[in-house]
């Protein structure tokens, strides 16, 4: 099946700093989504981005499908950004099944 | 508001006592799925359904049952729960090939089996 790797696995930032999270995947995809899992365990949709670039406030994401990677940018980080960020992809023949990466655990310090 | 709901949100039970976790979506999605999340193992798919009366096994189906009698509901049934089914469970729904691939997740159900 499709492989999804995220980096870095852990990241500690000072409030106000910027960061880039990376997601590499091993095959062509129908779907790529970024999620934020908050400290209460909820998975929050950030972006649906199988290709191209999107922005939502301080967050933006870019997926280069031909090179099989996606980047999530967090600017001016806040303590509420802490949690785990997951990239999840659905391969062309995956029948809607999402394969999750291992996540990036982010801690933003005040 | 478009959403996926799960109940209960938290459940502590004993080995062997049958339980059902309900999942409902109001987006008219064909596709629904259950995942479990465990430390060090990430999120793994249990079962999925492409439409009413159509269900299929995911990566870790053992010990679980599902049914899809209505489009909006996709309950997860544990006939005889065991401690290794202690986990955080997520239900998800998506529009699939006809309506776009984005998937939406419920708030999660934290299950403890003693």
mmCIF file with all atom_site columns, C-alpha atoms in Angstrom:
data_model
loop_
_atom_site.group_PDB
_atom_site.id
_atom_site.type_symbol
_atom_site.label_atom_id
_atom_site.label_alt_id
_atom_site.label_comp_id
_atom_site.label_asym_id
_atom_site.label_entity_id
_atom_site.label_seq_id
_atom_site.pdbx_PDB_ins_code
_atom_site.Cartn_x
_atom_site.Cartn_y
_atom_site.Cartn_z
_atom_site.occupancy
_atom_site.B_iso_or_equiv
_atom_site.pdbx_formal_charge
_atom_site.auth_seq_id
_atom_site.auth_comp_id
_atom_site.auth_asym_id
_atom_site.auth_atom_id
_atom_site.pdbx_PDB_model_num
ATOM 1   C CA . UNK A 1 1   ? 0.000   0.000  0.000  1.00 0.00 ? 1   UNK A CA 1
ATOM 2   C CA . UNK A 1 2   ? 0.872   3.655  -0.125 1.00 0.00 ? 2   UNK A CA 1
ATOM 3   C CA . UNK A 1 3   ? 3.486   4.901  2.345  1.00 0.00 ? 3   UNK A CA 1
ATOM 4   C CA . UNK A 1 4   ? 3.251   8.259  4.092  1.00 0.00 ? 4   UNK A CA 1
ATOM 5   C CA . UNK A 1 5   ? 6.152   9.810  5.961  1.00 0.00 ? 5   UNK A CA 1
ATOM 6   C CA . UNK A 1 6   ? 6.035   13.016 7.943  1.00 0.00 ? 6   UNK A CA 1
ATOM 7   C CA . UNK A 1 7   ? 8.871   15.135 9.216  1.00 0.00 ? 7   UNK A CA 1
ATOM 8   C CA . UNK A 1 8   ? 9.962   16.247 11.669 1.00 0.00 ? 8   UNK A CA 1
ATOM 9   C CA . UNK A 1 9   ? 8.399   13.859 14.193 1.00 0.00 ? 9   UNK A CA 1
ATOM 10  C CA . UNK A 1 10  ? 8.671   16.448 16.963 1.00 0.00 ? 10  UNK A CA 1
ATOM 11  C CA . UNK A 1 11  ? 8.939   20.202 16.910 1.00 0.00 ? 11  UNK A CA 1
ATOM 12  C CA . UNK A 1 12  ? 9.209   22.765 19.688 1.00 0.00 ? 12  UNK A CA 1
ATOM 13  C CA . UNK A 1 13  ? 8.653   26.416 18.849 1.00 0.00 ? 13  UNK A CA 1
ATOM 14  C CA . UNK A 1 14  ? 8.599   29.667 20.688 1.00 0.00 ? 14  UNK A CA 1
ATOM 15  C CA . UNK A 1 15  ? 5.342   31.556 20.286 1.00 0.00 ? 15  UNK A CA 1
ATOM 16  C CA . UNK A 1 16  ? 5.492   33.767 17.204 1.00 0.00 ? 16  UNK A CA 1
ATOM 17  C CA . UNK A 1 17  ? 7.871   31.546 15.255 1.00 0.00 ? 17  UNK A CA 1
ATOM 18  C CA . UNK A 1 18  ? 7.154   30.070 11.834 1.00 0.00 ? 18  UNK A CA 1
ATOM 19  C CA . UNK A 1 19  ? 7.438   26.420 10.861 1.00 0.00 ? 19  UNK A CA 1
ATOM 20  C CA . UNK A 1 20  ? 7.156   24.051 7.921  1.00 0.00 ? 20  UNK A CA 1
ATOM 21  C CA . UNK A 1 21  ? 5.914   20.481 8.235  1.00 0.00 ? 21  UNK A CA 1
ATOM 22  C CA . UNK A 1 22  ? 6.517   18.004 5.436  1.00 0.00 ? 22  UNK A CA 1
ATOM 23  C CA . UNK A 1 23  ? 4.599   14.983 4.149  1.00 0.00 ? 23  UNK A CA 1
ATOM 24  C CA . UNK A 1 24  ? 6.082   12.595 1.577  1.00 0.00 ? 24  UNK A CA 1
ATOM 25  C CA . UNK A 1 25  ? 3.975   9.907  -0.075 1.00 0.00 ? 25  UNK A CA 1
ATOM 26  C CA . UNK A 1 26  ? 4.946   7.000  -2.244 1.00 0.00 ? 26  UNK A CA 1
ATOM 27  C CA . UNK A 1 27  ? 2.299   6.966  -4.993 1.00 0.00 ? 27  UNK A CA 1
ATOM 28  C CA . UNK A 1 28  ? -0.262  9.069  -6.847 1.00 0.00 ? 28  UNK A CA 1
ATOM 29  C CA . UNK A 1 29  ? -3.224  10.195 -4.742 1.00 0.00 ? 29  UNK A CA 1
ATOM 30  C CA . UNK A 1 30  ? -6.876  11.166 -5.125 1.00 0.00 ? 30  UNK A CA 1
ATOM 31  C CA . UNK A 1 31  ? -6.939  12.855 -1.775 1.00 0.00 ? 31  UNK A CA 1
ATOM 32  C CA . UNK A 1 32  ? -4.517  14.500 0.596  1.00 0.00 ? 32  UNK A CA 1
ATOM 33  C CA . UNK A 1 33  ? -5.699  16.098 3.798  1.00 0.00 ? 33  UNK A CA 1
ATOM 34  C CA . UNK A 1 34  ? -3.983  17.793 6.713  1.00 0.00 ? 34  UNK A CA 1
ATOM 35  C CA . UNK A 1 35  ? -5.476  17.390 10.179 1.00 0.00 ? 35  UNK A CA 1
ATOM 36  C CA . UNK A 1 36  ? -4.721  18.863 13.569 1.00 0.00 ? 36  UNK A CA 1
ATOM 37  C CA . UNK A 1 37  ? -5.338  16.604 16.543 1.00 0.00 ? 37  UNK A CA 1
ATOM 38  C CA . UNK A 1 38  ? -5.858  18.808 19.545 1.00 0.00 ? 38  UNK A CA 1
ATOM 39  C CA . UNK A 1 39  ? -4.964  17.864 23.143 1.00 0.00 ? 39  UNK A CA 1
ATOM 40  C CA . UNK A 1 40  ? -8.515  16.532 23.618 1.00 0.00 ? 40  UNK A CA 1
ATOM 41  C CA . UNK A 1 41  ? -8.014  14.054 20.772 1.00 0.00 ? 41  UNK A CA 1
ATOM 42  C CA . UNK A 1 42  ? -10.285 15.647 18.191 1.00 0.00 ? 42  UNK A CA 1
ATOM 43  C CA . UNK A 1 43  ? -9.188  15.500 14.550 1.00 0.00 ? 43  UNK A CA 1
ATOM 44  C CA . UNK A 1 44  ? -9.795  18.851 12.945 1.00 0.00 ? 44  UNK A CA 1
ATOM 45  C CA . UNK A 1 45  ? -9.758  19.257 9.167  1.00 0.00 ? 45  UNK A CA 1
ATOM 46  C CA . UNK A 1 46  ? -7.205  21.846 8.117  1.00 0.00 ? 46  UNK A CA 1
ATOM 47  C CA . UNK A 1 47  ? -6.907  21.397 4.363  1.00 0.00 ? 47  UNK A CA 1
ATOM 48  C CA . UNK A 1 48  ? -8.115  19.177 1.582  1.00 0.00 ? 48  UNK A CA 1
ATOM 49  C CA . UNK A 1 49  ? -5.276  19.627 -0.887 1.00 0.00 ? 49  UNK A CA 1
ATOM 50  C CA . UNK A 1 50  ? -4.499  16.866 -3.403 1.00 0.00 ? 50  UNK A CA 1
ATOM 51  C CA . UNK A 1 51  ? -2.643  19.513 -5.440 1.00 0.00 ? 51  UNK A CA 1
ATOM 52  C CA . UNK A 1 52  ? -1.935  23.225 -5.458 1.00 0.00 ? 52  UNK A CA 1
ATOM 53  C CA . UNK A 1 53  ? -1.814  25.786 -2.675 1.00 0.00 ? 53  UNK A CA 1
ATOM 54  C CA . UNK A 1 54  ? -4.381  26.910 -0.133 1.00 0.00 ? 54  UNK A CA 1
ATOM 55  C CA . UNK A 1 55  ? -4.322  29.397 2.700  1.00 0.00 ? 55  UNK A CA 1
ATOM 56  C CA . UNK A 1 56  ? -6.476  29.755 5.788  1.00 0.00 ? 56  UNK A CA 1
ATOM 57  C CA . UNK A 1 57  ? -5.396  32.517 8.136  1.00 0.00 ? 57  UNK A CA 1
ATOM 58  C CA . UNK A 1 58  ? -1.968  31.755 9.551  1.00 0.00 ? 58  UNK A CA 1
ATOM 59  C CA . UNK A 1 59  ? -1.920  28.323 7.950  1.00 0.00 ? 59  UNK A CA 1
ATOM 60  C CA . UNK A 1 60  ? -1.178  27.462 4.371  1.00 0.00 ? 60  UNK A CA 1
ATOM 61  C CA . UNK A 1 61  ? -0.460  24.259 2.503  1.00 0.00 ? 61  UNK A CA 1
ATOM 62  C CA . UNK A 1 62  ? 1.110   23.292 -0.780 1.00 0.00 ? 62  UNK A CA 1
ATOM 63  C CA . UNK A 1 63  ? 1.006   19.923 -2.492 1.00 0.00 ? 63  UNK A CA 1
ATOM 64  C CA . UNK A 1 64  ? 3.270   19.099 -5.423 1.00 0.00 ? 64  UNK A CA 1
ATOM 65  C CA . UNK A 1 65  ? 1.567   15.956 -6.642 1.00 0.00 ? 65  UNK A CA 1
ATOM 66  C CA . UNK A 1 66  ? 4.127   15.206 -9.375 1.00 0.00 ? 66  UNK A CA 1
ATOM 67  C CA . UNK A 1 67  ? 6.908   15.138 -6.777 1.00 0.00 ? 67  UNK A CA 1
ATOM 68  C CA . UNK A 1 68  ? 4.752   13.399 -4.142 1.00 0.00 ? 68  UNK A CA 1
ATOM 69  C CA . UNK A 1 69  ? 5.047   15.771 -1.245 1.00 0.00 ? 69  UNK A CA 1
ATOM 70  C CA . UNK A 1 70  ? 3.013   18.301 0.654  1.00 0.00 ? 70  UNK A CA 1
ATOM 71  C CA . UNK A 1 71  ? 4.033   21.098 3.012  1.00 0.00 ? 71  UNK A CA 1
ATOM 72  C CA . UNK A 1 72  ? 2.078   22.710 5.823  1.00 0.00 ? 72  UNK A CA 1
ATOM 73  C CA . UNK A 1 73  ? 3.199   26.187 6.858  1.00 0.00 ? 73  UNK A CA 1
ATOM 74  C CA . UNK A 1 74  ? 2.357   27.650 10.228 1.00 0.00 ? 74  UNK A CA 1
ATOM 75  C CA . UNK A 1 75  ? 3.164   31.322 10.639 1.00 0.00 ? 75  UNK A CA 1
ATOM 76  C CA . UNK A 1 76  ? 3.250   33.357 13.847 1.00 0.00 ? 76  UNK A CA 1
ATOM 77  C CA . UNK A 1 77  ? 2.600   30.226 15.905 1.00 0.00 ? 77  UNK A CA 1
ATOM 78  C CA . UNK A 1 78  ? 0.404   30.371 18.996 1.00 0.00 ? 78  UNK A CA 1
ATOM 79  C CA . UNK A 1 79  ? 0.156   28.060 21.988 1.00 0.00 ? 79  UNK A CA 1
ATOM 80  C CA . UNK A 1 80  ? -3.211  26.871 20.675 1.00 0.00 ? 80  UNK A CA 1
ATOM 81  C CA . UNK A 1 81  ? -1.398  25.450 17.632 1.00 0.00 ? 81  UNK A CA 1
ATOM 82  C CA . UNK A 1 82  ? 0.096   22.752 19.866 1.00 0.00 ? 82  UNK A CA 1
ATOM 83  C CA . UNK A 1 83  ? -0.920  19.183 19.155 1.00 0.00 ? 83  UNK A CA 1
ATOM 84  C CA . UNK A 1 84  ? -0.232  16.609 16.494 1.00 0.00 ? 84  UNK A CA 1
ATOM 85  C CA . UNK A 1 85  ? -0.448  17.366 12.788 1.00 0.00 ? 85  UNK A CA 1
ATOM 86  C CA . UNK A 1 86  ? -1.329  14.494 10.488 1.00 0.00 ? 86  UNK A CA 1
ATOM 87  C CA . UNK A 1 87  ? -1.093  14.154 6.770  1.00 0.00 ? 87  UNK A CA 1
ATOM 88  C CA . UNK A 1 88  ? -3.437  11.536 5.278  1.00 0.00 ? 88  UNK A CA 1
ATOM 89  C CA . UNK A 1 89  ? -3.650  10.356 1.696  1.00 0.00 ? 89  UNK A CA 1
ATOM 90  C CA . UNK A 1 90  ? -5.895  8.177  -0.391 1.00 0.00 ? 90  UNK A CA 1
ATOM 91  C CA . UNK A 1 91  ? -4.208  6.320  -3.242 1.00 0.00 ? 91  UNK A CA 1
ATOM 92  C CA . UNK A 1 92  ? -5.856  5.984  -6.629 1.00 0.00 ? 92  UNK A CA 1
ATOM 93  C CA . UNK A 1 93  ? -6.986  2.422  -6.002 1.00 0.00 ? 93  UNK A CA 1
ATOM 94  C CA . UNK A 1 94  ? -7.477  2.699  -2.250 1.00 0.00 ? 94  UNK A CA 1
ATOM 95  C CA . UNK A 1 95  ? -11.287 2.714  -2.270 1.00 0.00 ? 95  UNK A CA 1
ATOM 96  C CA . UNK A 1 96  ? -11.581 5.866  -0.134 1.00 0.00 ? 96  UNK A CA 1
ATOM 97  C CA . UNK A 1 97  ? -9.309  4.496  2.594  1.00 0.00 ? 97  UNK A CA 1
ATOM 98  C CA . UNK A 1 98  ? -7.091  7.162  4.099  1.00 0.00 ? 98  UNK A CA 1
ATOM 99  C CA . UNK A 1 99  ? -3.549  6.202  5.053  1.00 0.00 ? 99  UNK A CA 1
ATOM 100 C CA . UNK A 1 100 ? -2.163  8.409  7.797  1.00 0.00 ? 100 UNK A CA 1
ATOM 101 C CA . UNK A 1 101 ? 1.404   9.477  8.328  1.00 0.00 ? 101 UNK A CA 1
ATOM 102 C CA . UNK A 1 102 ? 2.981   9.155  11.732 1.00 0.00 ? 102 UNK A CA 1
ATOM 103 C CA . UNK A 1 103 ? 2.318   12.790 12.558 1.00 0.00 ? 103 UNK A CA 1
ATOM 104 C CA . UNK A 1 104 ? 4.358   15.778 13.714 1.00 0.00 ? 104 UNK A CA 1
ATOM 105 C CA . UNK A 1 105 ? 3.993   16.577 17.396 1.00 0.00 ? 105 UNK A CA 1
ATOM 106 C CA . UNK A 1 106 ? 4.176   20.345 17.823 1.00 0.00 ? 106 UNK A CA 1
ATOM 107 C CA . UNK A 1 107 ? 4.638   22.168 21.081 1.00 0.00 ? 107 UNK A CA 1
ATOM 108 C CA . UNK A 1 108 ? 4.449   25.956 21.076 1.00 0.00 ? 108 UNK A CA 1
ATOM 109 C CA . UNK A 1 109 ? 5.866   27.565 24.193 1.00 0.00 ? 109 UNK A CA 1
ATOM 110 C CA . UNK A 1 110 ? 4.671   30.962 25.449 1.00 0.00 ? 110 UNK A CA 1
ATOM 111 C CA . UNK B 2 1   ? -24.036 22.418 10.400 1.00 0.00 ? 1   UNK B CA 1
ATOM 112 C CA . UNK B 2 2   ? -22.323 19.629 8.471  1.00 0.00 ? 2   UNK B CA 1
ATOM 113 C CA . UNK B 2 3   ? -20.970 17.126 10.945 1.00 0.00 ? 3   UNK B CA 1
ATOM 114 C CA . UNK B 2 4   ? -20.228 13.580 11.987 1.00 0.00 ? 4   UNK B CA 1
ATOM 115 C CA . UNK B 2 5   ? -21.464 12.643 15.446 1.00 0.00 ? 5   UNK B CA 1
ATOM 116 C CA . UNK B 2 6   ? -20.445 9.731  17.630 1.00 0.00 ? 6   UNK B CA 1
ATOM 117 C CA . UNK B 2 7   ? -21.917 8.376  20.844 1.00 0.00 ? 7   UNK B CA 1
ATOM 118 C CA . UNK B 2 8   ? -20.876 7.782  23.467 1.00 0.00 ? 8   UNK B CA 1
ATOM 119 C CA . UNK B 2 9   ? -17.794 9.994  23.661 1.00 0.00 ? 9   UNK B CA 1
ATOM 120 C CA . UNK B 2 10  ? -16.371 8.052  26.595 1.00 0.00 ? 10  UNK B CA 1
ATOM 121 C CA . UNK B 2 11  ? -17.088 4.490  27.657 1.00 0.00 ? 11  UNK B CA 1
ATOM 122 C CA . UNK B 2 12  ? -15.655 2.189  30.293 1.00 0.00 ? 12  UNK B CA 1
ATOM 123 C CA . UNK B 2 13  ? -16.856 -1.392 30.113 1.00 0.00 ? 13  UNK B CA 1
ATOM 124 C CA . UNK B 2 14  ? -15.895 -4.900 31.137 1.00 0.00 ? 14  UNK B CA 1
ATOM 125 C CA . UNK B 2 15  ? -14.606 -7.779 29.083 1.00 0.00 ? 15  UNK B CA 1
ATOM 126 C CA . UNK B 2 16  ? -17.328 -9.621 27.207 1.00 0.00 ? 16  UNK B CA 1
ATOM 127 C CA . UNK B 2 17  ? -20.139 -7.087 27.571 1.00 0.00 ? 17  UNK B CA 1
ATOM 128 C CA . UNK B 2 18  ? -21.500 -6.266 24.123 1.00 0.00 ? 18  UNK B CA 1
ATOM 129 C CA . UNK B 2 19  ? -21.462 -2.609 23.140 1.00 0.00 ? 19  UNK B CA 1
ATOM 130 C CA . UNK B 2 20  ? -22.346 -0.394 20.195 1.00 0.00 ? 20  UNK B CA 1
ATOM 131 C CA . UNK B 2 21  ? -20.798 2.938  19.255 1.00 0.00 ? 21  UNK B CA 1
ATOM 132 C CA . UNK B 2 22  ? -23.098 4.943  17.030 1.00 0.00 ? 22  UNK B CA 1
ATOM 133 C CA . UNK B 2 23  ? -21.995 7.160  14.155 1.00 0.00 ? 23  UNK B CA 1
ATOM 134 C CA . UNK B 2 24  ? -24.197 9.500  12.153 1.00 0.00 ? 24  UNK B CA 1
ATOM 135 C CA . UNK B 2 25  ? -23.511 12.037 9.396  1.00 0.00 ? 25  UNK B CA 1
ATOM 136 C CA . UNK B 2 26  ? -25.765 14.702 7.911  1.00 0.00 ? 26  UNK B CA 1
ATOM 137 C CA . UNK B 2 27  ? -23.886 15.338 4.654  1.00 0.00 ? 27  UNK B CA 1
ATOM 138 C CA . UNK B 2 28  ? -25.535 12.639 2.550  1.00 0.00 ? 28  UNK B CA 1
ATOM 139 C CA . UNK B 2 29  ? -22.156 10.954 2.091  1.00 0.00 ? 29  UNK B CA 1
ATOM 140 C CA . UNK B 2 30  ? -21.951 7.532  0.504  1.00 0.00 ? 30  UNK B CA 1
ATOM 141 C CA . UNK B 2 31  ? -18.701 6.584  2.192  1.00 0.00 ? 31  UNK B CA 1
ATOM 142 C CA . UNK B 2 32  ? -18.301 5.949  5.923  1.00 0.00 ? 32  UNK B CA 1
ATOM 143 C CA . UNK B 2 33  ? -15.489 4.371  7.873  1.00 0.00 ? 33  UNK B CA 1
ATOM 144 C CA . UNK B 2 34  ? -14.221 3.476  11.331 1.00 0.00 ? 34  UNK B CA 1
ATOM 145 C CA . UNK B 2 35  ? -10.639 3.956  12.539 1.00 0.00 ? 35  UNK B CA 1
ATOM 146 C CA . UNK B 2 36  ? -8.885  3.210  15.785 1.00 0.00 ? 36  UNK B CA 1
ATOM 147 C CA . UNK B 2 37  ? -5.933  5.163  17.104 1.00 0.00 ? 37  UNK B CA 1
ATOM 148 C CA . UNK B 2 38  ? -3.328  3.628  19.368 1.00 0.00 ? 38  UNK B CA 1
ATOM 149 C CA . UNK B 2 39  ? -0.030  5.034  20.672 1.00 0.00 ? 39  UNK B CA 1
ATOM 150 C CA . UNK B 2 40  ? 2.825   4.061  18.401 1.00 0.00 ? 40  UNK B CA 1
ATOM 151 C CA . UNK B 2 41  ? 0.504   2.496  15.828 1.00 0.00 ? 41  UNK B CA 1
ATOM 152 C CA . UNK B 2 42  ? -1.229  5.579  14.484 1.00 0.00 ? 42  UNK B CA 1
ATOM 153 C CA . UNK B 2 43  ? -4.694  5.486  12.930 1.00 0.00 ? 43  UNK B CA 1
ATOM 154 C CA . UNK B 2 44  ? -5.779  2.206  11.397 1.00 0.00 ? 44  UNK B CA 1
ATOM 155 C CA . UNK B 2 45  ? -8.949  1.458  9.481  1.00 0.00 ? 45  UNK B CA 1
ATOM 156 C CA . UNK B 2 46  ? -11.344 -1.113 10.959 1.00 0.00 ? 46  UNK B CA 1
ATOM 157 C CA . UNK B 2 47  ? -14.234 -1.269 8.482  1.00 0.00 ? 47  UNK B CA 1
ATOM 158 C CA . UNK B 2 48  ? -15.612 0.911  5.742  1.00 0.00 ? 48  UNK B CA 1
ATOM 159 C CA . UNK B 2 49  ? -18.813 1.201  3.718  1.00 0.00 ? 49  UNK B CA 1
ATOM 160 C CA . UNK B 2 50  ? -19.114 2.516  0.188  1.00 0.00 ? 50  UNK B CA 1
ATOM 161 C CA . UNK B 2 51  ? -22.910 2.726  0.385  1.00 0.00 ? 51  UNK B CA 1
ATOM 162 C CA . UNK B 2 52  ? -26.012 1.289  2.056  1.00 0.00 ? 52  UNK B CA 1
ATOM 163 C CA . UNK B 2 53  ? -25.746 -2.480 2.627  1.00 0.00 ? 53  UNK B CA 1
ATOM 164 C CA . UNK B 2 54  ? -22.130 -2.470 1.371  1.00 0.00 ? 54  UNK B CA 1
ATOM 165 C CA . UNK B 2 55  ? -19.396 -2.982 3.963  1.00 0.00 ? 55  UNK B CA 1
ATOM 166 C CA . UNK B 2 56  ? -15.783 -4.142 3.743  1.00 0.00 ? 56  UNK B CA 1
ATOM 167 C CA . UNK B 2 57  ? -12.939 -4.979 6.085  1.00 0.00 ? 57  UNK B CA 1
ATOM 168 C CA . UNK B 2 58  ? -10.136 -2.537 6.665  1.00 0.00 ? 58  UNK B CA 1
ATOM 169 C CA . UNK B 2 59  ? -6.745  -3.304 8.172  1.00 0.00 ? 59  UNK B CA 1
ATOM 170 C CA . UNK B 2 60  ? -7.862  -4.440 11.639 1.00 0.00 ? 60  UNK B CA 1
ATOM 171 C CA . UNK B 2 61  ? -11.427 -5.864 11.491 1.00 0.00 ? 61  UNK B CA 1
ATOM 172 C CA . UNK B 2 62  ? -11.050 -8.707 14.008 1.00 0.00 ? 62  UNK B CA 1
ATOM 173 C CA . UNK B 2 63  ? -13.418 -8.394 16.953 1.00 0.00 ? 63  UNK B CA 1
ATOM 174 C CA . UNK B 2 64  ? -15.660 -5.793 15.307 1.00 0.00 ? 64  UNK B CA 1
ATOM 175 C CA . UNK B 2 65  ? -18.890 -5.759 13.326 1.00 0.00 ? 65  UNK B CA 1
ATOM 176 C CA . UNK B 2 66  ? -20.596 -2.991 11.401 1.00 0.00 ? 66  UNK B CA 1
ATOM 177 C CA . UNK B 2 67  ? -23.852 -2.462 9.574  1.00 0.00 ? 67  UNK B CA 1
ATOM 178 C CA . UNK B 2 68  ? -25.079 0.117  7.066  1.00 0.00 ? 68  UNK B CA 1
ATOM 179 C CA . UNK B 2 69  ? -28.850 -0.066 6.917  1.00 0.00 ? 69  UNK B CA 1
ATOM 180 C CA . UNK B 2 70  ? -29.281 3.652  6.343  1.00 0.00 ? 70  UNK B CA 1
ATOM 181 C CA . UNK B 2 71  ? -27.072 6.095  4.516  1.00 0.00 ? 71  UNK B CA 1
ATOM 182 C CA . UNK B 2 72  ? -26.546 8.376  7.490  1.00 0.00 ? 72  UNK B CA 1
ATOM 183 C CA . UNK B 2 73  ? -25.708 5.763  10.158 1.00 0.00 ? 73  UNK B CA 1
ATOM 184 C CA . UNK B 2 74  ? -22.766 3.396  10.530 1.00 0.00 ? 74  UNK B CA 1
ATOM 185 C CA . UNK B 2 75  ? -22.651 1.781  13.994 1.00 0.00 ? 75  UNK B CA 1
ATOM 186 C CA . UNK B 2 76  ? -19.603 -0.095 15.276 1.00 0.00 ? 76  UNK B CA 1
ATOM 187 C CA . UNK B 2 77  ? -20.420 -3.215 17.296 1.00 0.00 ? 77  UNK B CA 1
ATOM 188 C CA . UNK B 2 78  ? -18.109 -5.019 19.693 1.00 0.00 ? 78  UNK B CA 1
ATOM 189 C CA . UNK B 2 79  ? -19.828 -8.357 20.415 1.00 0.00 ? 79  UNK B CA 1
ATOM 190 C CA . UNK B 2 80  ? -17.385 -9.438 23.120 1.00 0.00 ? 80  UNK B CA 1
ATOM 191 C CA . UNK B 2 81  ? -14.954 -6.623 23.932 1.00 0.00 ? 81  UNK B CA 1
ATOM 192 C CA . UNK B 2 82  ? -11.473 -7.450 25.172 1.00 0.00 ? 82  UNK B CA 1
ATOM 193 C CA . UNK B 2 83  ? -8.818  -5.237 26.816 1.00 0.00 ? 83  UNK B CA 1
ATOM 194 C CA . UNK B 2 84  ? -6.836  -5.019 23.546 1.00 0.00 ? 84  UNK B CA 1
ATOM 195 C CA . UNK B 2 85  ? -9.759  -3.093 22.083 1.00 0.00 ? 85  UNK B CA 1
ATOM 196 C CA . UNK B 2 86  ? -9.115  -0.251 24.491 1.00 0.00 ? 86  UNK B CA 1
ATOM 197 C CA . UNK B 2 87  ? -8.505  2.605  22.088 1.00 0.00 ? 87  UNK B CA 1
ATOM 198 C CA . UNK B 2 88  ? -9.658  5.924  20.660 1.00 0.00 ? 88  UNK B CA 1
ATOM 199 C CA . UNK B 2 89  ? -12.184 5.314  17.879 1.00 0.00 ? 89  UNK B CA 1
ATOM 200 C CA . UNK B 2 90  ? -13.058 7.674  15.050 1.00 0.00 ? 90  UNK B CA 1
ATOM 201 C CA . UNK B 2 91  ? -15.879 7.540  12.567 1.00 0.00 ? 91  UNK B CA 1
ATOM 202 C CA . UNK B 2 92  ? -15.425 9.314  9.232  1.00 0.00 ? 92  UNK B CA 1
ATOM 203 C CA . UNK B 2 93  ? -17.540 10.059 6.186  1.00 0.00 ? 93  UNK B CA 1
ATOM 204 C CA . UNK B 2 94  ? -16.760 11.244 2.678  1.00 0.00 ? 94  UNK B CA 1
ATOM 205 C CA . UNK B 2 95  ? -18.457 11.990 -0.595 1.00 0.00 ? 95  UNK B CA 1
ATOM 206 C CA . UNK B 2 96  ? -16.338 9.609  -2.610 1.00 0.00 ? 96  UNK B CA 1
ATOM 207 C CA . UNK B 2 97  ? -15.699 9.763  -6.320 1.00 0.00 ? 97  UNK B CA 1
ATOM 208 C CA . UNK B 2 98  ? -19.063 11.360 -7.117 1.00 0.00 ? 98  UNK B CA 1
ATOM 209 C CA . UNK B 2 99  ? -18.882 14.235 -4.653 1.00 0.00 ? 99  UNK B CA 1
ATOM 210 C CA . UNK B 2 100 ? -15.227 14.825 -3.885 1.00 0.00 ? 100 UNK B CA 1
ATOM 211 C CA . UNK B 2 101 ? -12.765 12.924 -1.769 1.00 0.00 ? 101 UNK B CA 1
ATOM 212 C CA . UNK B 2 102 ? -12.521 15.086 1.344  1.00 0.00 ? 102 UNK B CA 1
ATOM 213 C CA . UNK B 2 103 ? -13.301 13.173 4.518  1.00 0.00 ? 103 UNK B CA 1
ATOM 214 C CA . UNK B 2 104 ? -14.730 14.439 7.783  1.00 0.00 ? 104 UNK B CA 1
ATOM 215 C CA . UNK B 2 105 ? -14.118 12.894 11.173 1.00 0.00 ? 105 UNK B CA 1
ATOM 216 C CA . UNK B 2 106 ? -16.294 12.600 14.228 1.00 0.00 ? 106 UNK B CA 1
ATOM 217 C CA . UNK B 2 107 ? -15.108 13.783 17.664 1.00 0.00 ? 107 UNK B CA 1
ATOM 218 C CA . UNK B 2 108 ? -13.875 10.352 18.723 1.00 0.00 ? 108 UNK B CA 1
ATOM 219 C CA . UNK B 2 109 ? -14.959 7.768  21.293 1.00 0.00 ? 109 UNK B CA 1
ATOM 220 C CA . UNK B 2 110 ? -12.509 6.836  24.013 1.00 0.00 ? 110 UNK B CA 1
ATOM 221 C CA . UNK B 2 111 ? -13.164 3.212  24.988 1.00 0.00 ? 111 UNK B CA 1
ATOM 222 C CA . UNK B 2 112 ? -11.647 1.412  27.951 1.00 0.00 ? 112 UNK B CA 1
ATOM 223 C CA . UNK B 2 113 ? -12.223 -2.325 28.385 1.00 0.00 ? 113 UNK B CA 1
ATOM 224 C CA . UNK B 2 114 ? -11.257 -3.721 31.790 1.00 0.00 ? 114 UNK B CA 1
#
